[in-house]
């Protein structure tokens, strides 16, 4: 199973700032392994973030997003203790959801 | 690779010959780049993973590492990394964070040493538990001062050995660590090479490990850093956890003592 | 997260992430977005990419800023942000002109989400980075060159 994400969400002056790190190889499909074979592409394709169940961001990634992807964004609203969940899915159908309380 | 190394060595020679490069604006932009990466260091992912590995019952003895003594008593991790390497009476050896960790995995969890060290560093698609665990242990010293006075006779001896290795010229290029790291304001391409013989230089270098290497997309431990520098110096590569690598760490940590740890780091 | 949701997430193989989240009750179906835009991510030129995004003819604009260093020490990880003070930004797409497939990522911003996203991308070489923004149903764009110094050896 995929390793956990690291999510930080902090509310200040009516704006919640979210920073997410995801654990993922983000293989481009263009790299060769030590025996010269192409390593198949393996990358996160879609991401969604929800604040108390309401979507606050949707994203689509290509292979050019760096390994162990980082994403930061801001939305209006959000209070300390509210739930913020982030989900991703990759091109092999693997997925991961993590949730934190906004602080 | 070889041609590339030659080129670097040639560049190194140039830089070491003292050509001051007018690259200040470039360096400013690089500083900006590094700053942008520091917020959201992927090392935090390894820290999380390391914490889970530390607490999970694993191995033939189905035990966690929570009773592992990193020098401050069983399970006491806060500040432990900043005081390593140190002498351990139970093994009668000076050990660094990695050799002590492996010792715990063997003695507490019942793993075989060759099994736990096989993947001592990661490769694409092959994660290393050791890297994650060292990141977690290191992070427990973030904000603390490096404190390796090397007062115990065995520690003092290792510091001397480390110093000797640091200055000793050997290998086909007749290189020593001090050629690259023994003077102020040296640079290879855009990489500043700190003077590891001073507290300031050693402090900058030692306080930011383990580090996420952007170029590799991987965590590097100090063992890996030093073994790779030995390879760069074209020395025979020592085995993982070798005394020579631990001795260099005692010497460098002693020089760096007093510097506040900022770990995990992030580097090119 | 409760078990039911977890099960639904596990079960929803072919639904795509948003169908899945909708099925799990995490988002309402009306929030579920389009599938991964394969033709846009597979496009090989800026023109093709813009076309696949429905953004052909996007006007260059000073209302968008790209926040990134002028020089990246390593092309494997280049921090890039896009911000705009414009209200009602719906989509932000990030393109790297000289990459084999220019489109790196695209973000859909529901109402209430600020026009400010940051991520990190791979760049094969020095290139223009282009931000394409959809606001009020129209597309606008801006660009910034980022130099990549692929720092060679030094292990």
Tab-separated table of N, CA, C and O in Angstrom, chain B residues 167-247:
chain	number	residue	atom	x	y	z
B	167	UNK	N	43.015	14.078	6.383
B	167	UNK	CA	44.178	14.743	5.758
B	167	UNK	C	45.025	13.818	4.901
B	167	UNK	O	45.913	14.269	4.196
B	168	UNK	N	44.788	12.523	4.984
B	168	UNK	CA	45.678	11.578	4.323
B	168	UNK	C	45.404	11.536	2.821
B	168	UNK	O	44.275	11.319	2.376
B	169	UNK	N	46.457	11.732	2.036
B	169	UNK	CA	46.298	11.664	0.582
B	169	UNK	C	46.480	10.230	0.145
B	169	UNK	O	47.451	9.588	0.498
B	170	UNK	N	45.520	9.737	-0.670
B	170	UNK	CA	45.688	8.391	-1.210
B	170	UNK	C	44.822	8.201	-2.439
B	170	UNK	O	44.132	9.127	-2.869
B	171	UNK	N	44.894	7.000	-3.000
B	171	UNK	CA	44.139	6.705	-4.210
B	171	UNK	C	44.892	7.168	-5.443
B	171	UNK	O	45.898	7.872	-5.345
B	172	UNK	N	44.383	6.747	-6.617
B	172	UNK	CA	45.092	7.048	-7.876
B	172	UNK	C	45.231	8.551	-8.142
B	172	UNK	O	46.139	8.974	-8.850
B	173	UNK	N	44.335	9.376	-7.589
B	173	UNK	CA	44.420	10.819	-7.816
B	173	UNK	C	45.170	11.518	-6.686
B	173	UNK	O	45.257	12.743	-6.681
B	174	UNK	N	45.614	10.726	-5.714
B	174	UNK	CA	46.297	11.296	-4.561
B	174	UNK	C	45.429	12.354	-3.870
B	174	UNK	O	45.911	13.412	-3.481
B	175	UNK	N	44.143	12.045	-3.748
B	175	UNK	CA	43.196	12.982	-3.157
B	175	UNK	C	43.075	12.781	-1.650
B	175	UNK	O	43.254	11.674	-1.153
B	176	UNK	N	42.755	13.843	-0.963
B	176	UNK	CA	42.354	13.733	0.439
B	176	UNK	C	41.073	14.535	0.612
B	176	UNK	O	40.743	15.391	-0.215
B	177	UNK	N	40.368	14.272	1.701
B	177	UNK	CA	39.172	15.064	2.003
B	177	UNK	C	39.564	16.534	2.081
B	177	UNK	O	38.835	17.412	1.615
B	178	UNK	N	40.741	16.791	2.675
B	178	UNK	CA	41.121	18.181	2.936
B	178	UNK	C	41.354	18.968	1.649
B	178	UNK	O	41.214	20.182	1.632
B	179	UNK	N	41.684	18.276	0.554
B	179	UNK	CA	41.870	19.002	-0.707
B	179	UNK	C	40.579	19.686	-1.123
B	179	UNK	O	40.572	20.843	-1.547
B	180	UNK	N	39.460	18.985	-0.968
B	180	UNK	CA	38.181	19.588	-1.336
B	180	UNK	C	37.539	20.350	-0.179
B	180	UNK	O	36.783	21.292	-0.400
B	181	UNK	N	37.784	19.910	1.038
B	181	UNK	CA	37.008	20.443	2.173
B	181	UNK	C	37.869	21.109	3.234
B	181	UNK	O	37.433	21.256	4.369
B	182	UNK	N	39.116	21.478	2.913
B	182	UNK	CA	39.996	21.985	3.960
B	182	UNK	C	40.304	23.467	3.885
B	182	UNK	O	41.163	23.966	4.598
B	183	UNK	N	39.641	24.179	2.967
B	183	UNK	CA	39.903	25.620	2.860
B	183	UNK	C	38.588	26.366	2.766
B	183	UNK	O	37.558	25.791	2.425
B	184	UNK	N	38.643	27.655	3.012
B	184	UNK	CA	37.424	28.464	2.928
B	184	UNK	C	37.108	28.837	1.478
B	184	UNK	O	37.987	28.888	0.633
B	185	UNK	N	35.831	29.080	1.218
B	185	UNK	CA	35.349	29.644	-0.053
B	185	UNK	C	35.720	28.830	-1.280
B	185	UNK	O	36.084	29.377	-2.311
B	186	UNK	N	35.663	27.522	-1.156
B	186	UNK	CA	35.904	26.693	-2.330
B	186	UNK	C	34.569	26.252	-2.898
B	186	UNK	O	33.573	26.144	-2.199
B	187	UNK	N	34.582	25.979	-4.187
B	187	UNK	CA	33.352	25.664	-4.876
B	187	UNK	C	33.645	24.677	-5.984
B	187	UNK	O	34.654	24.798	-6.662
B	188	UNK	N	32.764	23.695	-6.168
B	188	UNK	CA	32.810	22.889	-7.376
B	188	UNK	C	31.556	23.256	-8.145
B	188	UNK	O	30.446	23.073	-7.645
B	189	UNK	N	31.702	23.762	-9.326
B	189	UNK	CA	30.570	24.324	-10.050
B	189	UNK	C	29.815	25.250	-9.122
B	189	UNK	O	30.373	26.192	-8.590
B	190	UNK	N	28.534	24.957	-8.857
B	190	UNK	CA	27.774	25.875	-8.010
B	190	UNK	C	27.724	25.406	-6.560
B	190	UNK	O	27.070	26.010	-5.728
B	191	UNK	N	28.415	24.305	-6.266
B	191	UNK	CA	28.337	23.778	-4.918
B	191	UNK	C	29.418	24.382	-4.029
B	191	UNK	O	30.615	24.212	-4.280
B	192	UNK	N	28.979	25.055	-2.990
B	192	UNK	CA	29.948	25.539	-2.015
B	192	UNK	C	30.503	24.331	-1.273
B	192	UNK	O	29.773	23.437	-0.894
B	193	UNK	N	31.802	24.337	-1.106
B	193	UNK	CA	32.425	23.277	-0.320
B	193	UNK	C	32.880	23.897	0.990
B	193	UNK	O	33.824	24.667	1.021
B	194	UNK	N	32.173	23.557	2.038
B	194	UNK	CA	32.502	24.136	3.337
B	194	UNK	C	33.869	23.662	3.815
B	194	UNK	O	34.347	22.603	3.431
B	195	UNK	N	34.479	24.493	4.649
B	195	UNK	CA	35.743	24.089	5.272
B	195	UNK	C	35.410	23.256	6.505
B	195	UNK	O	35.067	23.791	7.562
B	196	UNK	N	35.519	21.962	6.351
B	196	UNK	CA	35.062	21.059	7.407
B	196	UNK	C	36.016	21.000	8.603
B	196	UNK	O	35.741	20.327	9.585
B	197	UNK	N	37.143	21.732	8.488
B	197	UNK	CA	38.071	21.736	9.618
B	197	UNK	C	37.723	22.840	10.619
B	197	UNK	O	38.313	22.911	11.689
B	198	UNK	N	36.772	23.705	10.263
B	198	UNK	CA	36.371	24.766	11.193
B	198	UNK	C	34.992	24.457	11.768
B	198	UNK	O	34.228	23.691	11.171
B	199	UNK	N	34.670	25.101	12.890
B	199	UNK	CA	33.366	24.850	13.485
B	199	UNK	C	32.260	25.346	12.557
B	199	UNK	O	31.258	24.665	12.365
B	200	UNK	N	32.473	26.514	11.959
B	200	UNK	CA	31.441	27.070	11.076
B	200	UNK	C	31.179	26.143	9.894
B	200	UNK	O	30.034	25.792	9.598
B	201	UNK	N	32.250	25.733	9.220
B	201	UNK	CA	32.105	24.903	8.025
B	201	UNK	C	31.538	23.530	8.340
B	201	UNK	O	30.610	23.052	7.689
B	202	UNK	N	32.101	22.895	9.351
B	202	UNK	CA	31.614	21.563	9.732
B	202	UNK	C	30.177	21.685	10.242
B	202	UNK	O	29.354	20.802	10.007
B	203	UNK	N	29.896	22.803	10.920
B	203	UNK	CA	28.552	23.010	11.464
B	203	UNK	C	27.506	23.054	10.364
B	203	UNK	O	26.500	22.349	10.424
B	204	UNK	N	27.756	23.861	9.337
B	204	UNK	CA	26.817	23.953	8.219
B	204	UNK	C	26.606	22.575	7.604
B	204	UNK	O	25.486	22.170	7.291
B	205	UNK	N	27.693	21.840	7.448
B	205	UNK	CA	27.593	20.536	6.784
B	205	UNK	C	26.885	19.500	7.659
B	205	UNK	O	25.971	18.824	7.197
B	206	UNK	N	27.283	19.386	8.902
B	206	UNK	CA	26.800	18.270	9.719
B	206	UNK	C	25.392	18.481	10.273
B	206	UNK	O	24.693	17.514	10.576
B	207	UNK	N	24.969	19.751	10.426
B	207	UNK	CA	23.685	20.011	11.075
B	207	UNK	C	22.500	19.706	10.178
B	207	UNK	O	21.369	19.676	10.639
B	208	UNK	N	22.737	19.507	8.885
B	208	UNK	CA	21.620	19.368	7.953
B	208	UNK	C	21.471	17.949	7.406
B	208	UNK	O	20.882	17.737	6.352
B	209	UNK	N	22.012	16.981	8.122
B	209	UNK	CA	21.858	15.579	7.712
B	209	UNK	C	21.051	14.826	8.739
B	209	UNK	O	21.035	15.234	9.889
B	210	UNK	N	20.356	13.743	8.356
B	210	UNK	CA	20.235	13.267	6.988
B	210	UNK	C	19.500	14.283	6.119
B	210	UNK	O	18.805	15.140	6.620
B	211	UNK	N	19.676	14.137	4.818
B	211	UNK	CA	19.183	15.134	3.890
B	211	UNK	C	18.464	14.491	2.704
B	211	UNK	O	18.864	13.425	2.242
B	212	UNK	N	17.427	15.182	2.249
B	212	UNK	CA	16.761	14.741	1.031
B	212	UNK	C	17.542	15.276	-0.144
B	212	UNK	O	17.739	16.475	-0.271
B	213	UNK	N	18.057	14.376	-0.997
B	213	UNK	CA	18.823	14.805	-2.155
B	213	UNK	C	17.871	14.969	-3.330
B	213	UNK	O	17.360	13.984	-3.872
B	214	UNK	N	17.686	16.216	-3.705
B	214	UNK	CA	16.772	16.541	-4.789
B	214	UNK	C	17.166	15.819	-6.080
B	214	UNK	O	16.330	15.301	-6.819
B	215	UNK	N	18.489	15.772	-6.322
B	215	UNK	CA	18.964	15.162	-7.569
B	215	UNK	C	18.674	13.662	-7.624
B	215	UNK	O	18.595	13.084	-8.691
B	216	UNK	N	18.538	13.025	-6.465
B	216	UNK	CA	18.310	11.588	-6.422
B	216	UNK	C	16.854	11.267	-6.073
B	216	UNK	O	16.448	10.121	-6.175
B	217	UNK	N	16.142	12.259	-5.552
B	217	UNK	CA	14.793	11.991	-5.047
B	217	UNK	C	14.832	11.002	-3.907
B	217	UNK	O	13.953	10.150	-3.777
B	218	UNK	N	15.866	11.105	-3.083
B	218	UNK	CA	16.045	10.106	-2.025
B	218	UNK	C	16.680	10.734	-0.795
B	218	UNK	O	17.360	11.757	-0.886
B	219	UNK	N	16.462	10.096	0.333
B	219	UNK	CA	17.147	10.499	1.550
B	219	UNK	C	18.565	9.963	1.502
B	219	UNK	O	18.791	8.844	1.067
B	220	UNK	N	19.504	10.774	1.974
B	220	UNK	CA	20.864	10.280	2.145
B	220	UNK	C	21.233	10.357	3.618
B	220	UNK	O	20.967	11.364	4.272
B	221	UNK	N	21.847	9.314	4.101
B	221	UNK	CA	22.363	9.318	5.467
B	221	UNK	C	23.822	9.766	5.419
B	221	UNK	O	24.424	9.867	4.340
B	222	UNK	N	24.402	10.038	6.586
B	222	UNK	CA	25.812	10.466	6.621
B	222	UNK	C	26.738	9.353	6.134
B	222	UNK	O	27.738	9.623	5.478
B	223	UNK	N	26.408	8.098	6.427
B	223	UNK	CA	27.231	7.004	5.904
B	223	UNK	C	27.271	7.082	4.377
B	223	UNK	O	28.332	6.967	3.774
B	224	UNK	N	26.118	7.296	3.774
B	224	UNK	CA	26.089	7.322	2.316
B	224	UNK	C	26.861	8.525	1.786
B	224	UNK	O	27.615	8.411	0.814
B	225	UNK	N	26.686	9.674	2.448
B	225	UNK	CA	27.410	10.887	2.033
B	225	UNK	C	28.923	10.640	2.049
B	225	UNK	O	29.626	10.944	1.090
B	226	UNK	N	29.402	10.090	3.155
B	226	UNK	CA	30.850	9.934	3.276
B	226	UNK	C	31.389	8.849	2.353
B	226	UNK	O	32.437	9.017	1.719
B	227	UNK	N	30.659	7.739	2.266
B	227	UNK	CA	31.125	6.668	1.372
B	227	UNK	C	31.158	7.188	-0.072
B	227	UNK	O	32.080	6.892	-0.832
B	228	UNK	N	30.179	8.012	-0.421
B	228	UNK	CA	30.173	8.552	-1.774
B	228	UNK	C	31.310	9.546	-1.991
B	228	UNK	O	31.873	9.638	-3.092
B	229	UNK	N	31.660	10.310	-0.958
B	229	UNK	CA	32.802	11.216	-1.088
B	229	UNK	C	34.094	10.424	-1.261
B	229	UNK	O	34.994	10.839	-1.991
B	230	UNK	N	34.187	9.288	-0.600
B	230	UNK	CA	35.374	8.455	-0.763
B	230	UNK	C	35.457	7.919	-2.190
B	230	UNK	O	36.527	7.864	-2.780
B	231	UNK	N	34.284	7.583	-2.738
B	231	UNK	CA	34.248	7.146	-4.131
B	231	UNK	C	34.688	8.292	-5.038
B	231	UNK	O	35.480	8.101	-5.962
B	232	UNK	N	34.201	9.492	-4.739
B	232	UNK	CA	34.584	10.662	-5.539
B	232	UNK	C	36.068	10.946	-5.452
B	232	UNK	O	36.665	11.445	-6.400
B	233	UNK	N	36.638	10.670	-4.291
B	233	UNK	CA	38.078	10.879	-4.117
B	233	UNK	C	38.853	9.734	-4.771
B	233	UNK	O	40.082	9.711	-4.725
B	234	UNK	N	38.087	8.799	-5.356
B	234	UNK	CA	38.659	7.627	-6.015
B	234	UNK	C	39.391	6.727	-5.035
B	234	UNK	O	40.376	6.074	-5.390
B	235	UNK	N	38.914	6.719	-3.818
B	235	UNK	CA	39.441	5.765	-2.854
B	235	UNK	C	38.641	4.474	-2.970
B	235	UNK	O	37.519	4.491	-3.464
B	236	UNK	N	39.228	3.378	-2.491
B	236	UNK	CA	38.408	2.155	-2.420
B	236	UNK	C	37.217	2.444	-1.495
B	236	UNK	O	37.388	3.091	-0.463
B	237	UNK	N	36.034	1.987	-1.889
B	237	UNK	CA	34.865	2.290	-1.058
B	237	UNK	C	34.833	1.386	0.161
B	237	UNK	O	34.886	0.173	0.037
B	238	UNK	N	34.721	1.982	1.341
B	238	UNK	CA	34.632	1.142	2.540
B	238	UNK	C	33.279	0.455	2.604
B	238	UNK	O	32.335	0.853	1.904
B	239	UNK	N	33.190	-0.567	3.422
B	239	UNK	CA	31.909	-1.250	3.635
B	239	UNK	C	31.012	-0.368	4.484
B	239	UNK	O	31.484	0.429	5.297
B	240	UNK	N	29.706	-0.557	4.297
B	240	UNK	CA	28.727	0.153	5.129
B	240	UNK	C	29.037	-0.102	6.605
B	240	UNK	O	29.342	-1.218	6.994
B	241	UNK	N	28.974	0.925	7.412
B	241	UNK	CA	29.176	0.888	8.865
B	241	UNK	C	30.646	0.681	9.271
B	241	UNK	O	30.930	0.369	10.430
B	242	UNK	N	31.558	0.842	8.320
B	242	UNK	CA	32.974	0.656	8.639
B	242	UNK	C	33.437	1.648	9.702
B	242	UNK	O	32.941	2.777	9.776
B	243	UNK	N	34.440	1.214	10.477
B	243	UNK	CA	35.027	2.093	11.485
B	243	UNK	C	35.583	3.376	10.868
B	243	UNK	O	35.546	4.435	11.493
B	244	UNK	N	36.123	3.280	9.649
B	244	UNK	CA	36.702	4.488	9.039
B	244	UNK	C	35.636	5.564	8.846
B	244	UNK	O	35.882	6.753	9.050
B	245	UNK	N	34.430	5.146	8.477
B	245	UNK	CA	33.355	6.102	8.247
B	245	UNK	C	32.864	6.668	9.583
B	245	UNK	O	32.547	7.857	9.695
B	246	UNK	N	32.851	5.817	10.605
B	246	UNK	CA	32.434	6.277	11.934
B	246	UNK	C	33.487	7.252	12.491
B	246	UNK	O	33.153	8.290	13.063
B	247	UNK	N	34.771	6.922	12.271
B	247	UNK	CA	35.850	7.795	12.763
B	247	UNK	C	35.752	9.188	12.129
B	247	UNK	O	35.880	10.205	12.810
